[in-house]
PDB file of C-alpha atoms and ligand atoms in Angstrom:
ATOM      1  CA  MET A   1      80.726  90.369 110.389  1.00  0.00           C
ATOM      2  CA  ALA A   2      82.539  91.194 107.486  1.00  0.00           C
ATOM      3  CA  THR A   3      82.077  90.959 103.550  1.00  0.00           C
ATOM      4  CA  ARG A   4      84.865  92.882 102.387  1.00  0.00           C
ATOM      5  CA  THR A   5      86.198  91.188  99.319  1.00  0.00           C
ATOM      6  CA  PRO A   6      89.915  89.522 100.334  1.00  0.00           C
ATOM      7  CA  PHE A   7      92.695  91.945  98.019  1.00  0.00           C
ATOM      8  CA  VAL A   8      95.385  90.663  97.284  1.00  0.00           C
ATOM      9  CA  GLY A   9      98.395  92.921  96.094  1.00  0.00           C
ATOM     10  CA  GLY A  10     102.018  92.439  94.584  1.00  0.00           C
ATOM     11  CA  ASN A  11     104.392  95.404  95.094  1.00  0.00           C
ATOM     12  CA  TRP A  12     107.494  93.985  92.412  1.00  0.00           C
ATOM     13  CA  LYS A  13     109.359  97.817  93.402  1.00  0.00           C
ATOM     14  CA  MET A  14     112.797  98.210  91.442  1.00  0.00           C
ATOM     15  CA  HIS A  15     112.514  94.543  90.451  1.00  0.00           C
ATOM     16  CA  THR A  16     112.205  92.497  87.194  1.00  0.00           C
ATOM     17  CA  THR A  17     113.585  93.514  83.409  1.00  0.00           C
ATOM     18  CA  LEU A  18     110.937  93.282  81.042  1.00  0.00           C
ATOM     19  CA  GLU A  19     110.703  90.062  80.282  1.00  0.00           C
ATOM     20  CA  GLU A  20     110.813  88.567  83.917  1.00  0.00           C
ATOM     21  CA  GLY A  21     107.753  91.076  84.177  1.00  0.00           C
ATOM     22  CA  ARG A  22     106.026  89.775  81.180  1.00  0.00           C
ATOM     23  CA  ALA A  23     106.229  86.444  82.956  1.00  0.00           C
ATOM     24  CA  LEU A  24     105.567  86.750  85.875  1.00  0.00           C
ATOM     25  CA  ALA A  25     102.417  88.529  85.235  1.00  0.00           C
ATOM     26  CA  ARG A  26     101.547  85.920  82.787  1.00  0.00           C
ATOM     27  CA  SER A  27     102.075  83.807  85.751  1.00  0.00           C
ATOM     28  CA  VAL A  28     100.179  85.435  88.229  1.00  0.00           C
ATOM     29  CA  VAL A  29      97.134  85.995  85.229  1.00  0.00           C
ATOM     30  CA  ALA A  30      97.201  81.969  84.742  1.00  0.00           C
ATOM     31  CA  GLY A  31      98.096  81.105  88.582  1.00  0.00           C
ATOM     32  CA  VAL A  32      94.793  83.469  89.912  1.00  0.00           C
ATOM     33  CA  ASP A  33      91.926  82.369  87.389  1.00  0.00           C
ATOM     34  CA  ASP A  34      90.203  79.855  89.262  1.00  0.00           C
ATOM     35  CA  ILE A  35      90.497  82.259  92.404  1.00  0.00           C
ATOM     36  CA  PRO A  36      87.752  84.519  91.946  1.00  0.00           C
ATOM     37  CA  ASP A  37      86.662  85.662  95.862  1.00  0.00           C
ATOM     38  CA  VAL A  38      90.006  87.357  96.450  1.00  0.00           C
ATOM     39  CA  GLU A  39      90.562  90.943  94.084  1.00  0.00           C
ATOM     40  CA  VAL A  40      94.229  91.166  92.297  1.00  0.00           C
ATOM     41  CA  ALA A  41      96.261  93.486  92.079  1.00  0.00           C
ATOM     42  CA  ILE A  42     100.256  93.708  90.275  1.00  0.00           C
ATOM     43  CA  PHE A  43     102.546  97.185  90.398  1.00  0.00           C
ATOM     44  CA  PRO A  44     104.813  97.165  88.123  1.00  0.00           C
ATOM     45  CA  PRO A  45     107.725  99.991  87.482  1.00  0.00           C
ATOM     46  CA  ALA A  46     106.823 102.552  85.331  1.00  0.00           C
ATOM     47  CA  CYS A  47     108.220 102.346  82.633  1.00  0.00           C
ATOM     48  CA  TYR A  48     106.577  98.243  81.941  1.00  0.00           C
ATOM     49  CA  LEU A  49     102.588  99.208  83.225  1.00  0.00           C
ATOM     50  CA  LEU A  50     101.901  99.377  79.464  1.00  0.00           C
ATOM     51  CA  PRO A  51     103.722  96.430  78.311  1.00  0.00           C
ATOM     52  CA  ILE A  52     101.968  94.481  81.852  1.00  0.00           C
ATOM     53  CA  MET A  53      98.558  96.073  80.782  1.00  0.00           C
ATOM     54  CA  GLY A  54      99.575  94.037  77.333  1.00  0.00           C
ATOM     55  CA  VAL A  55      99.778  90.926  78.853  1.00  0.00           C
ATOM     56  CA  LEU A  56      96.415  91.472  81.727  1.00  0.00           C
ATOM     57  CA  GLY A  57      94.945  92.632  78.149  1.00  0.00           C
ATOM     58  CA  LYS A  58      92.470  95.173  79.710  1.00  0.00           C
ATOM     59  CA  ALA A  59      92.166  98.230  82.319  1.00  0.00           C
ATOM     60  CA  ASP A  60      89.115  95.635  83.503  1.00  0.00           C
ATOM     61  CA  SER A  61      91.136  92.819  83.891  1.00  0.00           C
ATOM     62  CA  ARG A  62      90.509  89.865  86.854  1.00  0.00           C
ATOM     63  CA  VAL A  63      94.654  91.378  87.406  1.00  0.00           C
ATOM     64  CA  LEU A  64      94.482  94.803  87.914  1.00  0.00           C
ATOM     65  CA  LEU A  65      97.605  97.147  87.178  1.00  0.00           C
ATOM     66  CA  GLY A  66      98.665  99.286  90.147  1.00  0.00           C
ATOM     67  CA  ALA A  67     101.659 102.053  90.054  1.00  0.00           C
ATOM     68  CA  GLN A  68     103.586 101.860  92.847  1.00  0.00           C
ATOM     69  CA  ASN A  69     103.667 106.336  93.276  1.00  0.00           C
ATOM     70  CA  CYS A  70     102.881 109.256  90.991  1.00  0.00           C
ATOM     71  CA  TYR A  71     102.747 113.055  91.455  1.00  0.00           C
ATOM     72  CA  PRO A  72      99.977 115.073  92.413  1.00  0.00           C
ATOM     73  CA  GLU A  73      99.403 116.514  89.501  1.00  0.00           C
ATOM     74  CA  SER A  74      97.949 116.411  86.531  1.00  0.00           C
ATOM     75  CA  LYS A  75     100.880 117.456  84.046  1.00  0.00           C
ATOM     76  CA  GLY A  76     103.671 120.105  84.407  1.00  0.00           C
ATOM     77  CA  ALA A  77     107.233 120.649  84.587  1.00  0.00           C
ATOM     78  CA  PHE A  78     108.384 117.567  87.332  1.00  0.00           C
ATOM     79  CA  THR A  79     111.026 115.961  85.815  1.00  0.00           C
ATOM     80  CA  GLY A  80     110.547 112.103  86.528  1.00  0.00           C
ATOM     81  CA  GLU A  81     107.692 111.819  88.013  1.00  0.00           C
ATOM     82  CA  ILE A  82     104.647 110.211  86.228  1.00  0.00           C
ATOM     83  CA  SER A  83     100.839 112.104  86.682  1.00  0.00           C
ATOM     84  CA  PRO A  84      97.786 109.961  87.009  1.00  0.00           C
ATOM     85  CA  VAL A  85      95.987 110.782  84.107  1.00  0.00           C
ATOM     86  CA  GLN A  86      99.061 108.705  82.711  1.00  0.00           C
ATOM     87  CA  VAL A  87      98.532 106.340  84.984  1.00  0.00           C
ATOM     88  CA  ARG A  88      94.974 105.510  84.245  1.00  0.00           C
ATOM     89  CA  ASP A  89      96.455 106.321  80.428  1.00  0.00           C
ATOM     90  CA  CYS A  90      97.951 102.648  80.602  1.00  0.00           C
ATOM     91  CA  GLY A  91      95.306 101.231  81.951  1.00  0.00           C
ATOM     92  CA  GLY A  92      96.357 101.512  85.408  1.00  0.00           C
ATOM     93  CA  ARG A  93      93.552 101.650  87.783  1.00  0.00           C
ATOM     94  CA  ILE A  94      95.288 101.917  90.901  1.00  0.00           C
ATOM     95  CA  VAL A  95      98.019 103.852  93.409  1.00  0.00           C
ATOM     96  CA  LEU A  96     100.641 103.164  95.940  1.00  0.00           C
ATOM     97  CA  VAL A  97     100.628 105.708  97.800  1.00  0.00           C
ATOM     98  CA  GLY A  98     103.252 107.162 101.265  1.00  0.00           C
ATOM     99  CA  HIS A  99     104.820 103.660 100.287  1.00  0.00           C
ATOM    100  CA  SER A 100     107.457 103.303 103.888  1.00  0.00           C
ATOM    101  CA  GLU A 101     110.328 103.439 101.150  1.00  0.00           C
ATOM    102  CA  ARG A 102     108.075 106.895  99.898  1.00  0.00           C
ATOM    103  CA  ARG A 103     108.191 108.109 103.433  1.00  0.00           C
ATOM    104  CA  HIS A 104     111.670 107.228 104.778  1.00  0.00           C
ATOM    105  CA  VAL A 105     114.459 106.568 101.651  1.00  0.00           C
ATOM    106  CA  LEU A 106     113.094 109.688  99.372  1.00  0.00           C
ATOM    107  CA  GLY A 107     112.132 111.539 102.069  1.00  0.00           C
ATOM    108  CA  GLU A 108     108.302 112.304 101.167  1.00  0.00           C
ATOM    109  CA  SER A 109     106.526 113.842 103.815  1.00  0.00           C
ATOM    110  CA  ASP A 110     102.294 113.932 105.705  1.00  0.00           C
ATOM    111  CA  ALA A 111     101.954 117.277 103.770  1.00  0.00           C
ATOM    112  CA  PHE A 112     103.332 116.159  99.926  1.00  0.00           C
ATOM    113  CA  ILE A 113     100.961 112.358 101.562  1.00  0.00           C
ATOM    114  CA  ALA A 114      97.640 114.049 101.959  1.00  0.00           C
ATOM    115  CA  ARG A 115      97.955 115.343  98.415  1.00  0.00           C
ATOM    116  CA  LYS A 116      98.971 112.538  96.164  1.00  0.00           C
ATOM    117  CA  VAL A 117      95.789 111.057  98.146  1.00  0.00           C
ATOM    118  CA  ARG A 118      93.483 113.539  96.532  1.00  0.00           C
ATOM    119  CA  SER A 119      95.218 113.524  93.871  1.00  0.00           C
ATOM    120  CA  VAL A 120      94.625 110.149  92.702  1.00  0.00           C
ATOM    121  CA  LEU A 121      91.141 110.320  93.816  1.00  0.00           C
ATOM    122  CA  ALA A 122      89.657 113.012  92.074  1.00  0.00           C
ATOM    123  CA  HIS A 123      90.952 111.666  89.243  1.00  0.00           C
ATOM    124  CA  ASP A 124      89.306 108.380  89.339  1.00  0.00           C
ATOM    125  CA  LEU A 125      92.015 105.886  90.711  1.00  0.00           C
ATOM    126  CA  THR A 126      91.875 103.196  93.656  1.00  0.00           C
ATOM    127  CA  CYS A 127      93.736 105.058  96.198  1.00  0.00           C
ATOM    128  CA  LEU A 128      96.419 102.307  98.332  1.00  0.00           C
ATOM    129  CA  LEU A 129      97.839 103.835 101.217  1.00  0.00           C
ATOM    130  CA  CYS A 130     100.486 102.799 103.176  1.00  0.00           C
ATOM    131  CA  ILE A 131     100.933 103.230 106.555  1.00  0.00           C
ATOM    132  CA  GLY A 132     103.647 101.964 109.236  1.00  0.00           C
ATOM    133  CA  GLU A 133     105.354 102.690 112.302  1.00  0.00           C
ATOM    134  CA  THR A 134     109.968 102.040 112.311  1.00  0.00           C
ATOM    135  CA  LEU A 135     111.136 100.112 115.080  1.00  0.00           C
ATOM    136  CA  GLU A 136     112.154 102.065 117.376  1.00  0.00           C
ATOM    137  CA  GLN A 137     107.996 104.198 117.120  1.00  0.00           C
ATOM    138  CA  ARG A 138     107.112 100.525 118.208  1.00  0.00           C
ATOM    139  CA  GLU A 139     109.651  99.874 121.149  1.00  0.00           C
ATOM    140  CA  ARG A 140     108.646 103.912 122.677  1.00  0.00           C
ATOM    141  CA  GLY A 141     105.218 102.166 122.420  1.00  0.00           C
ATOM    142  CA  GLU A 142     104.289 104.319 119.596  1.00  0.00           C
ATOM    143  CA  THR A 143     102.858 102.102 116.667  1.00  0.00           C
ATOM    144  CA  ASP A 144      98.473 103.000 117.168  1.00  0.00           C
ATOM    145  CA  ALA A 145      99.616 106.406 118.065  1.00  0.00           C
ATOM    146  CA  VAL A 146     102.266 106.946 114.584  1.00  0.00           C
ATOM    147  CA  ASN A 147      99.785 105.003 112.757  1.00  0.00           C
ATOM    148  CA  GLU A 148      96.834 107.242 113.103  1.00  0.00           C
ATOM    149  CA  HIS A 149      98.769 110.183 112.396  1.00  0.00           C
ATOM    150  CA  GLN A 150      99.285 109.417 109.598  1.00  0.00           C
ATOM    151  CA  LEU A 151      95.193 107.898 108.387  1.00  0.00           C
ATOM    152  CA  ARG A 152      95.038 111.795 110.472  1.00  0.00           C
ATOM    153  CA  THR A 153      97.203 113.619 108.121  1.00  0.00           C
ATOM    154  CA  ALA A 154      96.554 111.921 104.721  1.00  0.00           C
ATOM    155  CA  LEU A 155      92.542 111.970 105.252  1.00  0.00           C
ATOM    156  CA  ALA A 156      92.024 114.538 106.733  1.00  0.00           C
ATOM    157  CA  GLY A 157      89.111 116.535 105.143  1.00  0.00           C
ATOM    158  CA  LEU A 158      87.989 113.767 103.323  1.00  0.00           C
ATOM    159  CA  ASP A 159      84.398 112.479 103.968  1.00  0.00           C
ATOM    160  CA  ALA A 160      82.808 108.810 103.209  1.00  0.00           C
ATOM    161  CA  SER A 161      82.127 109.162  99.013  1.00  0.00           C
ATOM    162  CA  ILE A 162      85.360 107.427  98.963  1.00  0.00           C
ATOM    163  CA  ALA A 163      84.762 104.814 100.399  1.00  0.00           C
ATOM    164  CA  ASP A 164      85.019 102.901  98.250  1.00  0.00           C
ATOM    165  CA  GLN A 165      88.517 103.872  95.928  1.00  0.00           C
ATOM    166  CA  LEU A 166      90.053 103.654  99.413  1.00  0.00           C
ATOM    167  CA  ILE A 167      92.275 100.606  99.932  1.00  0.00           C
ATOM    168  CA  ILE A 168      94.656 100.661 103.091  1.00  0.00           C
ATOM    169  CA  ALA A 169      97.995  98.689 103.871  1.00  0.00           C
ATOM    170  CA  TYR A 170      99.714  98.884 107.359  1.00  0.00           C
ATOM    171  CA  GLU A 171     103.564  98.029 106.253  1.00  0.00           C
ATOM    172  CA  PRO A 172     105.304  97.947 109.872  1.00  0.00           C
ATOM    173  CA  VAL A 173     108.512  99.505 108.766  1.00  0.00           C
ATOM    174  CA  TRP A 174     110.638  97.453 110.361  1.00  0.00           C
ATOM    175  CA  ALA A 175     109.066  94.066 109.108  1.00  0.00           C
ATOM    176  CA  ILE A 176     109.781  95.424 105.490  1.00  0.00           C
ATOM    177  CA  GLY A 177     112.046  92.428 103.445  1.00  0.00           C
ATOM    178  CA  THR A 178     113.662  91.562 106.663  1.00  0.00           C
ATOM    179  CA  GLY A 179     112.162  88.811 107.699  1.00  0.00           C
ATOM    180  CA  ARG A 180     111.132  89.577 110.310  1.00  0.00           C
ATOM    181  CA  THR A 181     106.921  89.688 110.639  1.00  0.00           C
ATOM    182  CA  ALA A 182     104.327  90.838 112.942  1.00  0.00           C
ATOM    183  CA  SER A 183     102.961  88.601 114.714  1.00  0.00           C
ATOM    184  CA  ALA A 184      99.160  87.620 113.137  1.00  0.00           C
ATOM    185  CA  GLY A 185      97.990  89.504 116.919  1.00  0.00           C
ATOM    186  CA  ASP A 186      99.988  92.462 116.901  1.00  0.00           C
ATOM    187  CA  ALA A 187      99.048  93.293 113.292  1.00  0.00           C
ATOM    188  CA  GLN A 188      95.251  92.739 114.274  1.00  0.00           C
ATOM    189  CA  GLN A 189      95.663  94.633 117.303  1.00  0.00           C
ATOM    190  CA  ALA A 190      97.684  97.622 115.190  1.00  0.00           C
ATOM    191  CA  GLN A 191      94.906  97.439 112.598  1.00  0.00           C
ATOM    192  CA  ARG A 192      92.173  97.434 114.345  1.00  0.00           C
ATOM    193  CA  ALA A 193      93.352 100.290 115.785  1.00  0.00           C
ATOM    194  CA  ALA A 194      93.442 101.442 112.327  1.00  0.00           C
ATOM    195  CA  ARG A 195      89.771 100.480 111.225  1.00  0.00           C
ATOM    196  CA  ARG A 196      88.416 103.118 114.479  1.00  0.00           C
ATOM    197  CA  VAL A 197      90.641 105.767 112.993  1.00  0.00           C
ATOM    198  CA  VAL A 198      89.051 105.099 110.170  1.00  0.00           C
ATOM    199  CA  ALA A 199      85.270 105.504 111.302  1.00  0.00           C
ATOM    200  CA  ASP A 200      85.954 108.986 113.090  1.00  0.00           C
ATOM    201  CA  LEU A 201      87.039 110.256 109.941  1.00  0.00           C
ATOM    202  CA  LEU A 202      85.147 108.874 107.385  1.00  0.00           C
ATOM    203  CA  GLY A 203      81.923 107.021 109.695  1.00  0.00           C
ATOM    204  CA  GLU A 204      81.603 103.843 111.183  1.00  0.00           C
ATOM    205  CA  GLU A 205      79.850 102.325 107.258  1.00  0.00           C
ATOM    206  CA  ALA A 206      83.103 103.498 105.385  1.00  0.00           C
ATOM    207  CA  ALA A 207      85.627 101.982 107.923  1.00  0.00           C
ATOM    208  CA  GLY A 208      83.319  98.249 107.668  1.00  0.00           C
ATOM    209  CA  MET A 209      83.866  98.605 103.832  1.00  0.00           C
ATOM    210  CA  ILE A 210      87.661  99.491 103.737  1.00  0.00           C
ATOM    211  CA  ARG A 211      89.157  97.153 103.517  1.00  0.00           C
ATOM    212  CA  ILE A 212      93.175  97.424 105.692  1.00  0.00           C
ATOM    213  CA  LEU A 213      96.259  94.717 103.626  1.00  0.00           C
ATOM    214  CA  TYR A 214      99.227  93.792 106.097  1.00  0.00           C
ATOM    215  CA  GLY A 215     102.304  94.061 104.637  1.00  0.00           C
ATOM    216  CA  GLY A 216     105.366  93.295 105.896  1.00  0.00           C
ATOM    217  CA  SER A 217     107.133  89.888 105.030  1.00  0.00           C
ATOM    218  CA  VAL A 218     104.129  87.631 104.274  1.00  0.00           C
ATOM    219  CA  LYS A 219     105.243  84.678 103.264  1.00  0.00           C
ATOM    220  CA  ALA A 220     103.241  82.009 101.661  1.00  0.00           C
ATOM    221  CA  SER A 221     104.084  80.594 104.893  1.00  0.00           C
ATOM    222  CA  ASN A 222     102.007  82.376 107.099  1.00  0.00           C
ATOM    223  CA  ALA A 223      99.863  84.672 104.574  1.00  0.00           C
ATOM    224  CA  GLN A 224      96.806  82.275 105.895  1.00  0.00           C
ATOM    225  CA  GLU A 225      97.709  83.766 108.797  1.00  0.00           C
ATOM    226  CA  LEU A 226      97.955  86.776 109.403  1.00  0.00           C
ATOM    227  CA  PHE A 227      94.620  86.801 107.204  1.00  0.00           C
ATOM    228  CA  SER A 228      92.136  85.291 109.235  1.00  0.00           C
ATOM    229  CA  GLN A 229      92.312  88.527 111.851  1.00  0.00           C
ATOM    230  CA  GLU A 230      88.525  89.604 111.610  1.00  0.00           C
ATOM    231  CA  ASP A 231      90.842  92.902 110.088  1.00  0.00           C
ATOM    232  CA  ILE A 232      93.318  91.557 108.441  1.00  0.00           C
ATOM    233  CA  ASP A 233      91.890  91.298 104.849  1.00  0.00           C
ATOM    234  CA  GLY A 234      94.386  90.991 102.590  1.00  0.00           C
ATOM    235  CA  GLY A 235      97.726  91.770 102.154  1.00  0.00           C
ATOM    236  CA  LEU A 236     100.564  93.955 100.354  1.00  0.00           C
ATOM    237  CA  ILE A 237     103.452  91.873  99.480  1.00  0.00           C
ATOM    238  CA  GLY A 238     106.699  92.871  98.366  1.00  0.00           C
ATOM    239  CA  GLY A 239     110.057  90.028  98.176  1.00  0.00           C
ATOM    240  CA  ALA A 240     107.301  86.877  97.488  1.00  0.00           C
ATOM    241  CA  SER A 241     105.560  88.653  94.987  1.00  0.00           C
ATOM    242  CA  LEU A 242     108.327  88.820  92.386  1.00  0.00           C
ATOM    243  CA  VAL A 243     107.929  84.304  92.732  1.00  0.00           C
ATOM    244  CA  GLY A 244     104.655  83.430  90.459  1.00  0.00           C
ATOM    245  CA  GLU A 245     103.671  80.679  92.545  1.00  0.00           C
ATOM    246  CA  GLU A 246     104.200  82.057  95.661  1.00  0.00           C
ATOM    247  CA  PHE A 247     101.798  85.054  94.963  1.00  0.00           C
ATOM    248  CA  VAL A 248      99.590  82.743  93.680  1.00  0.00           C
ATOM    249  CA  ARG A 249      99.593  80.798  97.603  1.00  0.00           C
ATOM    250  CA  ILE A 250      99.523  83.891  98.871  1.00  0.00           C
ATOM    251  CA  VAL A 251      96.358  85.229  96.696  1.00  0.00           C
ATOM    252  CA  GLU A 252      94.353  81.763  97.677  1.00  0.00           C
ATOM    253  CA  ALA A 253      95.788  81.699 101.468  1.00  0.00           C
ATOM    254  CA  ALA A 254      93.263  85.420 101.354  1.00  0.00           C
ATOM    255  CA  ARG A 255      90.205  82.970  99.837  1.00  0.00           C
ATOM    256  CA  PRO A 256      86.689  83.642 102.964  1.00  0.00           C
TER     257      PRO A 256
HETATM  258  P1  13P B   1     108.123  92.663 101.969  1.00  0.00           P
HETATM  259  O1  13P B   1     107.135  91.841 101.357  1.00  0.00           O
HETATM  260  O2  13P B   1     109.144  92.170 100.309  1.00  0.00           O
HETATM  261  O3  13P B   1     108.286  92.584 103.090  1.00  0.00           O
HETATM  262  O4  13P B   1     108.160  94.428 101.325  1.00  0.00           O
HETATM  263  C1  13P B   1     106.491  94.649 101.766  1.00  0.00           C
HETATM  264  C2  13P B   1     106.464  95.785 101.281  1.00  0.00           C
HETATM  265  O5  13P B   1     106.943  96.246 101.372  1.00  0.00           O
HETATM  266  C3  13P B   1     105.455  95.961 100.343  1.00  0.00           C
HETATM  267  O6  13P B   1     104.594  96.777  99.972  1.00  0.00           O
END
C-alpha cells in the first residue's frame, strides 16, 4: 500500500483583499494546527505572497506558501510576470503550473508549461502540475489520452530524481468552479491511469511516491469520499478554500 502523506492546497485564484487574505491565512494556520498528518499549502495572489508569509511566520511553517504561477526565467524583461527566484524570496515553496485557467483562459501552450516545470524544479521549488480534460474531451472519451498528453509534454526528459519535488493535480475542467464534481470512481480511474503514465515516464518507485490530488468543486461534504480513493492523495481546492472553516474541514477529511 502507498504511504503518501496527504496534501491539501487552497488556490485562492484572484480572490480576497489583503485584509481578507490575512484573516483567511490566520484561520487556516489556527485550524490545521492539530492536523499534523496532512501537508497544507495556500496559494494567494502574487501581490500578497509576502504579507501572507508574515502571517505564516516562516517559509518552513506548518502551512506552506505557494504561488499560482511564475515565468520560466530567473529574471529579465518580462513585464507583469514574477520569477521563481522572487517566489522563493517571498517564502514560497511551491508553484502551480499548468492550471486549466492558465491553459484555457490565458492560452498557455504545452511547450510553455514544460518550460515552467523545468524552471520551477531548477529553482528548488515544488512543482504542482495541473492536468485535466475539458467537457468535450470527456464526452469524446479522451480523458486518459488528454491527461497522458499533458503529462508527457510537461515531464518529457525528466527522471526519478525530481519525484520529491513534484505533485500532480487532476482537475477536470468541467468540474472547476461549476459545483459539478467528478464521481469518486471516475476521479480514481483517471488518476490511476495518470499514475501509470508517471510510472512509464519516471519509474514505478517515483510513481508510488508522487502525490496525485483531485481538484474541481471539492467541498467539506464530498472530500472524504474522494480522498478515500487509492490514487487520490488529497485535493486542490478553489472556492471552498476561501472559507477558513470549510477548508480546515477538507484538510481533516484528508487524514490518513
Ligand atoms: P473549485 O474548487 O472552485 O472548483 O476550483 C478548483 C481549482 O481550480 C483549484 O485549483
